[in-house]
PDB file of C-alpha atoms in Angstrom:
ATOM      1  CA  GLY X   1      -0.707   2.840  12.831  1.00 54.00           C
ATOM      2  CA  ALA X   2       0.326   0.631   9.986  1.00 81.00           C
ATOM      3  CA  GLY X   3       2.043   1.938   6.901  1.00 92.00           C
ATOM      4  CA  VAL X   4       1.069   1.397   3.301  1.00 96.00           C
ATOM      5  CA  SER X   5       0.690  -2.267   2.478  1.00 96.00           C
ATOM      6  CA  GLN X   6       0.623  -3.948  -0.910  1.00 96.00           C
ATOM      7  CA  SER X   7      -0.270  -7.421  -2.023  1.00 96.00           C
ATOM      8  CA  PRO X   8       0.924  -9.643  -3.422  1.00 97.00           C
ATOM      9  CA  ARG X   9       4.574  -8.819  -2.882  1.00 96.00           C
ATOM     10  CA  TYR X  10       5.557 -10.941  -5.857  1.00 97.00           C
ATOM     11  CA  LYS X  11       3.536 -11.968  -8.866  1.00 97.00           C
ATOM     12  CA  VAL X  12       4.547 -14.099 -11.801  1.00 98.00           C
ATOM     13  CA  ALA X  13       2.211 -14.059 -14.774  1.00 97.00           C
ATOM     14  CA  LYS X  14       2.260 -15.670 -18.152  1.00 97.00           C
ATOM     15  CA  ARG X  15       2.056 -13.303 -21.075  1.00 97.00           C
ATOM     16  CA  GLY X  16      -1.558 -12.560 -21.820  1.00 97.00           C
ATOM     17  CA  GLN X  17      -2.854 -13.123 -18.299  1.00 97.00           C
ATOM     18  CA  ASP X  18      -4.683 -10.466 -16.309  1.00 98.00           C
ATOM     19  CA  VAL X  19      -3.310  -9.383 -12.929  1.00 98.00           C
ATOM     20  CA  ALA X  20      -4.660  -7.317 -10.045  1.00 98.00           C
ATOM     21  CA  LEU X  21      -2.427  -5.537  -7.571  1.00 98.00           C
ATOM     22  CA  ARG X  22      -3.794  -4.259  -4.274  1.00 98.00           C
ATOM     23  CA  CYS X  23      -2.832  -1.258  -2.184  1.00 98.00           C
ATOM     24  CA  ASP X  24      -3.970  -0.451   1.350  1.00 97.00           C
ATOM     25  CA  PRO X  25      -3.017   3.153   2.121  1.00 97.00           C
ATOM     26  CA  ILE X  26      -2.440   4.675   5.510  1.00 95.00           C
ATOM     27  CA  SER X  27      -5.801   5.143   7.193  1.00 94.00           C
ATOM     28  CA  GLY X  28      -7.242   8.577   6.555  1.00 92.00           C
ATOM     29  CA  HIS X  29      -4.919   9.473   3.695  1.00 94.00           C
ATOM     30  CA  VAL X  30      -6.967  11.103   0.973  1.00 94.00           C
ATOM     31  CA  SER X  31      -4.366  10.927  -1.782  1.00 94.00           C
ATOM     32  CA  LEU X  32      -3.165   7.705  -3.369  1.00 96.00           C
ATOM     33  CA  PHE X  33      -0.593   7.230  -6.107  1.00 96.00           C
ATOM     34  CA  TRP X  34       0.629   4.375  -8.262  1.00 98.00           C
ATOM     35  CA  TYR X  35       4.148   4.346  -9.690  1.00 97.00           C
ATOM     36  CA  GLN X  36       5.960   1.891 -11.951  1.00 98.00           C
ATOM     37  CA  GLN X  37       9.650   1.229 -11.328  1.00 97.00           C
ATOM     38  CA  ALA X  38      11.608  -0.623 -13.983  1.00 95.00           C
ATOM     39  CA  LEU X  39      14.793  -2.380 -12.940  1.00 92.00           C
ATOM     40  CA  GLY X  40      17.593   0.081 -12.171  1.00 89.00           C
ATOM     41  CA  GLN X  41      15.440   3.148 -12.764  1.00 92.00           C
ATOM     42  CA  GLY X  42      13.477   5.666 -10.759  1.00 95.00           C
ATOM     43  CA  PRO X  43       9.740   5.297 -10.239  1.00 96.00           C
ATOM     44  CA  GLU X  44       7.471   6.685 -12.941  1.00 96.00           C
ATOM     45  CA  PHE X  45       4.068   8.152 -12.108  1.00 95.00           C
ATOM     46  CA  LEU X  46       1.067   6.165 -13.285  1.00 97.00           C
ATOM     47  CA  THR X  47      -2.052   7.594 -11.686  1.00 97.00           C
ATOM     48  CA  TYR X  48      -3.428   9.681  -8.811  1.00 95.00           C
ATOM     49  CA  PHE X  49      -6.585   9.429  -6.717  1.00 96.00           C
ATOM     50  CA  GLN X  50      -8.042  11.974  -4.367  1.00 94.00           C
ATOM     51  CA  ASN X  51     -10.487   9.973  -2.295  1.00 95.00           C
ATOM     52  CA  GLU X  52     -12.405   7.898  -4.853  1.00 95.00           C
ATOM     53  CA  ALA X  53     -11.854  10.289  -7.744  1.00 96.00           C
ATOM     54  CA  GLN X  54      -9.140   9.479 -10.242  1.00 96.00           C
ATOM     55  CA  LEU X  55      -7.809  12.949 -10.969  1.00 94.00           C
ATOM     56  CA  ASP X  56      -4.852  12.034 -13.154  1.00 94.00           C
ATOM     57  CA  LYS X  57      -4.245   8.900 -15.175  1.00 95.00           C
ATOM     58  CA  SER X  58      -1.839  10.436 -17.631  1.00 94.00           C
ATOM     59  CA  GLY X  59       0.971   8.025 -16.739  1.00 95.00           C
ATOM     60  CA  LEU X  60      -0.880   4.809 -17.512  1.00 97.00           C
ATOM     61  CA  PRO X  61       1.096   3.345 -20.427  1.00 95.00           C
ATOM     62  CA  SER X  62      -1.809   1.818 -22.309  1.00 94.00           C
ATOM     63  CA  ASP X  63      -5.499   1.054 -22.097  1.00 95.00           C
ATOM     64  CA  ARG X  64      -4.541  -2.345 -20.677  1.00 97.00           C
ATOM     65  CA  PHE X  65      -3.854  -0.574 -17.387  1.00 98.00           C
ATOM     66  CA  PHE X  66      -6.782   0.311 -15.178  1.00 97.00           C
ATOM     67  CA  ALA X  67      -6.911   1.568 -11.590  1.00 98.00           C
ATOM     68  CA  GLU X  68      -9.762   2.078  -9.180  1.00 97.00           C
ATOM     69  CA  ARG X  69     -10.408   3.215  -5.626  1.00 97.00           C
ATOM     70  CA  PRO X  70     -14.160   2.791  -5.285  1.00 96.00           C
ATOM     71  CA  GLU X  71     -14.574   3.688  -1.607  1.00 93.00           C
ATOM     72  CA  GLY X  72     -11.709   6.116  -1.287  1.00 92.00           C
ATOM     73  CA  SER X  73      -9.503   3.704   0.623  1.00 95.00           C
ATOM     74  CA  VAL X  74      -8.145   0.476  -0.891  1.00 97.00           C
ATOM     75  CA  SER X  75      -7.007   0.722  -4.502  1.00 98.00           C
ATOM     76  CA  THR X  76      -6.482  -1.896  -7.171  1.00 98.00           C
ATOM     77  CA  LEU X  77      -4.269  -1.616 -10.225  1.00 98.00           C
ATOM     78  CA  LYS X  78      -5.326  -4.036 -12.919  1.00 98.00           C
ATOM     79  CA  ILE X  79      -3.273  -4.974 -15.945  1.00 98.00           C
ATOM     80  CA  GLN X  80      -5.016  -6.862 -18.712  1.00 98.00           C
ATOM     81  CA  ARG X  81      -3.306  -9.127 -21.222  1.00 97.00           C
ATOM     82  CA  THR X  82       0.103  -8.653 -19.589  1.00 97.00           C
ATOM     83  CA  GLN X  83       3.165  -8.195 -21.781  1.00 97.00           C
ATOM     84  CA  GLN X  84       6.821  -8.746 -20.954  1.00 96.00           C
ATOM     85  CA  GLU X  85       7.430  -4.999 -20.895  1.00 96.00           C
ATOM     86  CA  ASP X  86       4.999  -4.757 -17.973  1.00 97.00           C
ATOM     87  CA  SER X  87       7.572  -6.496 -15.767  1.00 97.00           C
ATOM     88  CA  ALA X  88       8.469  -3.993 -13.059  1.00 97.00           C
ATOM     89  CA  VAL X  89       7.911  -3.114  -9.435  1.00 97.00           C
ATOM     90  CA  TYR X  90       4.604  -1.360  -8.875  1.00 98.00           C
ATOM     91  CA  LEU X  91       4.706   1.045  -5.977  1.00 97.00           C
ATOM     92  CA  CYS X  92       1.743   2.522  -4.188  1.00 97.00           C
ATOM     93  CA  ALA X  93       2.020   5.676  -2.092  1.00 96.00           C
ATOM     94  CA  SER X  94      -0.401   7.659   0.022  1.00 94.00           C
ATOM     95  CA  SER X  95      -0.438  11.161   1.405  1.00 92.00           C
ATOM     96  CA  SER X  96      -2.570  13.175   3.776  1.00 88.00           C
ATOM     97  CA  ARG X  97      -2.244  16.182   1.506  1.00 81.00           C
ATOM     98  CA  THR X  98      -4.289  16.969  -1.547  1.00 76.00           C
ATOM     99  CA  SER X  99      -3.316  18.612  -4.798  1.00 68.00           C
ATOM    100  CA  GLY X 100      -2.273  22.243  -4.667  1.00 64.00           C
ATOM    101  CA  SER X 101       0.701  21.908  -2.379  1.00 65.00           C
ATOM    102  CA  SER X 102       4.282  21.345  -3.423  1.00 61.00           C
ATOM    103  CA  TYR X 103       4.887  19.776  -0.014  1.00 73.00           C
ATOM    104  CA  ASN X 104       3.490  16.405  -0.727  1.00 72.00           C
ATOM    105  CA  GLU X 105       5.298  13.858   1.410  1.00 83.00           C
ATOM    106  CA  GLN X 106       4.251  10.494   0.124  1.00 90.00           C
ATOM    107  CA  PHE X 107       4.538   7.293   2.122  1.00 92.00           C
ATOM    108  CA  PHE X 108       5.363   4.298  -0.012  1.00 94.00           C
ATOM    109  CA  GLY X 109       4.415   0.671   0.274  1.00 95.00           C
ATOM    110  CA  PRO X 110       6.911  -2.169  -0.235  1.00 93.00           C
ATOM    111  CA  GLY X 111       5.836  -2.631  -3.844  1.00 96.00           C
ATOM    112  CA  THR X 112       4.671  -5.575  -5.912  1.00 97.00           C
ATOM    113  CA  ARG X 113       7.297  -7.113  -8.152  1.00 97.00           C
ATOM    114  CA  LEU X 114       5.578  -8.298 -11.326  1.00 98.00           C
ATOM    115  CA  THR X 115       7.370 -10.672 -13.643  1.00 98.00           C
ATOM    116  CA  VAL X 116       5.720 -11.507 -16.950  1.00 97.00           C
ATOM    117  CA  LEU X 117       7.064 -14.605 -18.640  1.00 96.00           C
TER     118      LEU X 117
ATOM    119  CA  ALA D   1       7.687  19.206 -18.140  1.00 63.00           C
ATOM    120  CA  GLN D   2       9.764  18.495 -15.090  1.00 70.00           C
ATOM    121  CA  LYS D   3      13.082  16.735 -15.270  1.00 91.00           C
ATOM    122  CA  ILE D   4      15.402  15.427 -12.576  1.00 96.00           C
ATOM    123  CA  THR D   5      19.008  14.521 -13.357  1.00 96.00           C
ATOM    124  CA  GLN D   6      21.249  12.408 -11.168  1.00 97.00           C
ATOM    125  CA  THR D   7      24.575  11.991 -12.933  1.00 94.00           C
ATOM    126  CA  GLN D   8      26.271   9.584 -10.502  1.00 94.00           C
ATOM    127  CA  PRO D   9      25.152   5.997 -11.110  1.00 92.00           C
ATOM    128  CA  GLY D  10      27.168   4.689  -8.171  1.00 94.00           C
ATOM    129  CA  MET D  11      29.404   5.907  -5.374  1.00 94.00           C
ATOM    130  CA  PHE D  12      31.636   4.342  -2.756  1.00 96.00           C
ATOM    131  CA  VAL D  13      32.227   5.996   0.591  1.00 96.00           C
ATOM    132  CA  GLN D  14      34.264   5.007   3.606  1.00 97.00           C
ATOM    133  CA  GLU D  15      32.411   4.491   6.850  1.00 97.00           C
ATOM    134  CA  LYS D  16      32.250   7.664   8.985  1.00 97.00           C
ATOM    135  CA  GLU D  17      33.004   9.913   6.032  1.00 97.00           C
ATOM    136  CA  ALA D  18      30.599  12.312   4.314  1.00 97.00           C
ATOM    137  CA  VAL D  19      29.216  11.821   0.812  1.00 97.00           C
ATOM    138  CA  THR D  20      27.466  14.241  -1.543  1.00 97.00           C
ATOM    139  CA  LEU D  21      24.896  13.036  -4.046  1.00 98.00           C
ATOM    140  CA  ASP D  22      24.231  15.339  -6.972  1.00 97.00           C
ATOM    141  CA  CYS D  23      20.808  16.343  -8.236  1.00 98.00           C
ATOM    142  CA  THR D  24      19.828  18.969 -10.788  1.00 97.00           C
ATOM    143  CA  TYR D  25      16.303  19.748 -11.861  1.00 96.00           C
ATOM    144  CA  ASP D  26      14.476  21.650 -14.528  1.00 94.00           C
ATOM    145  CA  THR D  27      11.118  23.331 -14.107  1.00 91.00           C
ATOM    146  CA  SER D  28       9.418  26.538 -15.149  1.00 90.00           C
ATOM    147  CA  ASP D  29       7.129  26.575 -12.117  1.00 89.00           C
ATOM    148  CA  PRO D  30       8.060  29.055  -9.371  1.00 89.00           C
ATOM    149  CA  SER D  31       6.618  26.823  -6.644  1.00 89.00           C
ATOM    150  CA  TYR D  32       7.968  23.325  -6.256  1.00 91.00           C
ATOM    151  CA  GLY D  33       9.274  20.886  -3.696  1.00 92.00           C
ATOM    152  CA  LEU D  34      12.398  18.771  -3.753  1.00 95.00           C
ATOM    153  CA  PHE D  35      12.631  15.421  -1.993  1.00 95.00           C
ATOM    154  CA  TRP D  36      15.216  12.768  -1.357  1.00 97.00           C
ATOM    155  CA  TYR D  37      14.228   9.139  -0.842  1.00 96.00           C
ATOM    156  CA  LYS D  38      16.308   6.134   0.154  1.00 97.00           C
ATOM    157  CA  GLN D  39      15.558   2.707  -1.291  1.00 96.00           C
ATOM    158  CA  PRO D  40      17.368  -0.199   0.388  1.00 94.00           C
ATOM    159  CA  SER D  41      17.637  -3.588  -1.280  1.00 91.00           C
ATOM    160  CA  SER D  42      14.371  -4.569   0.416  1.00 88.00           C
ATOM    161  CA  GLY D  43      12.598  -2.172  -1.957  1.00 88.00           C
ATOM    162  CA  GLU D  44      10.675   0.256   0.208  1.00 88.00           C
ATOM    163  CA  MET D  45      11.058   3.983  -0.475  1.00 93.00           C
ATOM    164  CA  ILE D  46      12.012   5.887   2.667  1.00 94.00           C
ATOM    165  CA  PHE D  47      11.511   9.661   2.829  1.00 93.00           C
ATOM    166  CA  LEU D  48      14.657  11.469   3.971  1.00 96.00           C
ATOM    167  CA  ILE D  49      14.370  15.208   3.504  1.00 95.00           C
ATOM    168  CA  TYR D  50      12.328  17.971   1.853  1.00 94.00           C
ATOM    169  CA  GLN D  51      13.175  21.438   0.529  1.00 94.00           C
ATOM    170  CA  GLY D  52      10.579  23.937  -0.664  1.00 92.00           C
ATOM    171  CA  SER D  53      11.438  26.325  -3.473  1.00 92.00           C
ATOM    172  CA  TYR D  54      10.682  29.322  -1.278  1.00 92.00           C
ATOM    173  CA  ASP D  55      12.588  28.077   1.745  1.00 90.00           C
ATOM    174  CA  GLN D  56      15.436  30.433   2.583  1.00 88.00           C
ATOM    175  CA  GLN D  57      17.471  27.954   4.571  1.00 93.00           C
ATOM    176  CA  ASN D  58      18.835  24.587   3.537  1.00 94.00           C
ATOM    177  CA  ALA D  59      16.909  21.675   5.019  1.00 94.00           C
ATOM    178  CA  THR D  60      18.558  19.376   7.549  1.00 95.00           C
ATOM    179  CA  GLU D  61      17.335  16.124   9.108  1.00 95.00           C
ATOM    180  CA  GLY D  62      19.828  14.457  11.411  1.00 97.00           C
ATOM    181  CA  ARG D  63      22.771  13.306   9.307  1.00 97.00           C
ATOM    182  CA  TYR D  64      21.080  14.441   6.100  1.00 98.00           C
ATOM    183  CA  SER D  65      21.322  17.943   4.714  1.00 97.00           C
ATOM    184  CA  LEU D  66      20.212  19.378   1.426  1.00 97.00           C
ATOM    185  CA  ASN D  67      22.475  21.844  -0.356  1.00 95.00           C
ATOM    186  CA  PHE D  68      19.887  23.914  -2.245  1.00 95.00           C
ATOM    187  CA  GLN D  69      21.211  26.265  -4.906  1.00 95.00           C
ATOM    188  CA  LYS D  70      18.141  27.684  -6.571  1.00 94.00           C
ATOM    189  CA  ALA D  71      19.875  29.714  -9.286  1.00 93.00           C
ATOM    190  CA  ARG D  72      21.793  26.633 -10.394  1.00 95.00           C
ATOM    191  CA  LYS D  73      18.697  24.425 -10.008  1.00 95.00           C
ATOM    192  CA  SER D  74      20.679  22.107  -7.822  1.00 97.00           C
ATOM    193  CA  ALA D  75      19.579  20.125  -4.751  1.00 97.00           C
ATOM    194  CA  ASN D  76      22.451  17.941  -3.600  1.00 97.00           C
ATOM    195  CA  LEU D  77      22.087  15.584  -0.647  1.00 98.00           C
ATOM    196  CA  VAL D  78      24.890  15.407   1.891  1.00 98.00           C
ATOM    197  CA  ILE D  79      25.089  12.394   4.184  1.00 98.00           C
ATOM    198  CA  SER D  80      27.471  12.968   7.051  1.00 97.00           C
ATOM    199  CA  ALA D  81      29.230  10.299   9.138  1.00 97.00           C
ATOM    200  CA  SER D  82      28.242   7.467   6.776  1.00 97.00           C
ATOM    201  CA  GLN D  83      27.127   4.175   8.301  1.00 97.00           C
ATOM    202  CA  LEU D  84      27.035   0.701   6.788  1.00 97.00           C
ATOM    203  CA  GLY D  85      23.239   0.902   6.886  1.00 96.00           C
ATOM    204  CA  ASP D  86      23.344   3.860   4.505  1.00 97.00           C
ATOM    205  CA  SER D  87      24.167   1.515   1.630  1.00 97.00           C
ATOM    206  CA  ALA D  88      21.173   1.863  -0.674  1.00 97.00           C
ATOM    207  CA  MET D  89      19.807   3.550  -3.779  1.00 97.00           C
ATOM    208  CA  TYR D  90      19.048   7.252  -3.348  1.00 98.00           C
ATOM    209  CA  PHE D  91      16.511   9.104  -5.440  1.00 98.00           C
ATOM    210  CA  CYS D  92      16.007  12.822  -5.903  1.00 97.00           C
ATOM    211  CA  ALA D  93      12.435  13.821  -6.735  1.00 96.00           C
ATOM    212  CA  MET D  94      10.474  16.973  -7.472  1.00 94.00           C
ATOM    213  CA  SER D  95       6.835  17.914  -7.051  1.00 90.00           C
ATOM    214  CA  ASN D  96       5.051  21.092  -8.025  1.00 79.00           C
ATOM    215  CA  ASP D  97       1.562  19.908  -7.198  1.00 81.00           C
ATOM    216  CA  TYR D  98       0.899  16.309  -6.339  1.00 84.00           C
ATOM    217  CA  LYS D  99       2.893  13.780  -8.308  1.00 87.00           C
ATOM    218  CA  LEU D 100       6.580  13.124  -7.853  1.00 92.00           C
ATOM    219  CA  SER D 101       9.059  13.072 -10.727  1.00 94.00           C
ATOM    220  CA  PHE D 102      12.129  10.987  -9.874  1.00 96.00           C
ATOM    221  CA  GLY D 103      15.686  10.918 -11.098  1.00 96.00           C
ATOM    222  CA  ALA D 104      17.418   7.707 -12.136  1.00 95.00           C
ATOM    223  CA  GLY D 105      19.013   7.284  -8.717  1.00 97.00           C
ATOM    224  CA  THR D 106      22.492   6.887  -7.267  1.00 97.00           C
ATOM    225  CA  THR D 107      23.693   3.679  -5.628  1.00 97.00           C
ATOM    226  CA  VAL D 108      25.727   4.331  -2.497  1.00 98.00           C
ATOM    227  CA  THR D 109      27.965   1.633  -1.059  1.00 97.00           C
ATOM    228  CA  VAL D 110      29.508   2.271   2.344  1.00 97.00           C
ATOM    229  CA  ARG D 111      32.766   0.460   2.995  1.00 96.00           C
ATOM    230  CA  ALA D 112      33.909  -0.583   6.471  1.00 94.00           C
TER     231      ALA D 112
END
């Protein structure tokens, strides 16, 4: 089957605009993660869904960031009133495992590169 | 809090030689997992190898092996017989439940 897909692959926004980033996880994967990767750095955790429930949103940097997964499959990360510091690659990952296991192999999508001008 | 440290920003290796990428971690949890991912210039994160904290033997996957030294909190990745296609960014990561905590990464450049 197909891997994790993300769209758009590239997004340029003017400061103050709202953006929506989409993630299609691997079919049947219950866990879904969003990470933010600044240039030259490792990914940083943003939020975690188990099915449609958002179990951890501790990594979201501000209340301008909002994520949802209403039917337990596709997820959308929304950023309101974008700022220049939001420029980064946003990675989505999915896993067949749920919380409670240290073995949590996550399959990553290609990412969305967001540039805020 | 979990912390992953990769002290080598960049490394050069000759084709067909082996290279070791350093990774140290800090956690107070007795149960955790250690991962290595490869990120080529195209951007996707590719899973390479996993080591559980209770695993007695070092993990191996083809040309990749993980040198796990639990007392030193070290999980170095060894790539044997380097190939030009190994040129990429490599990230060490740790998980004790669900989310991954990543290091800053090491850029590997393989020379012909």
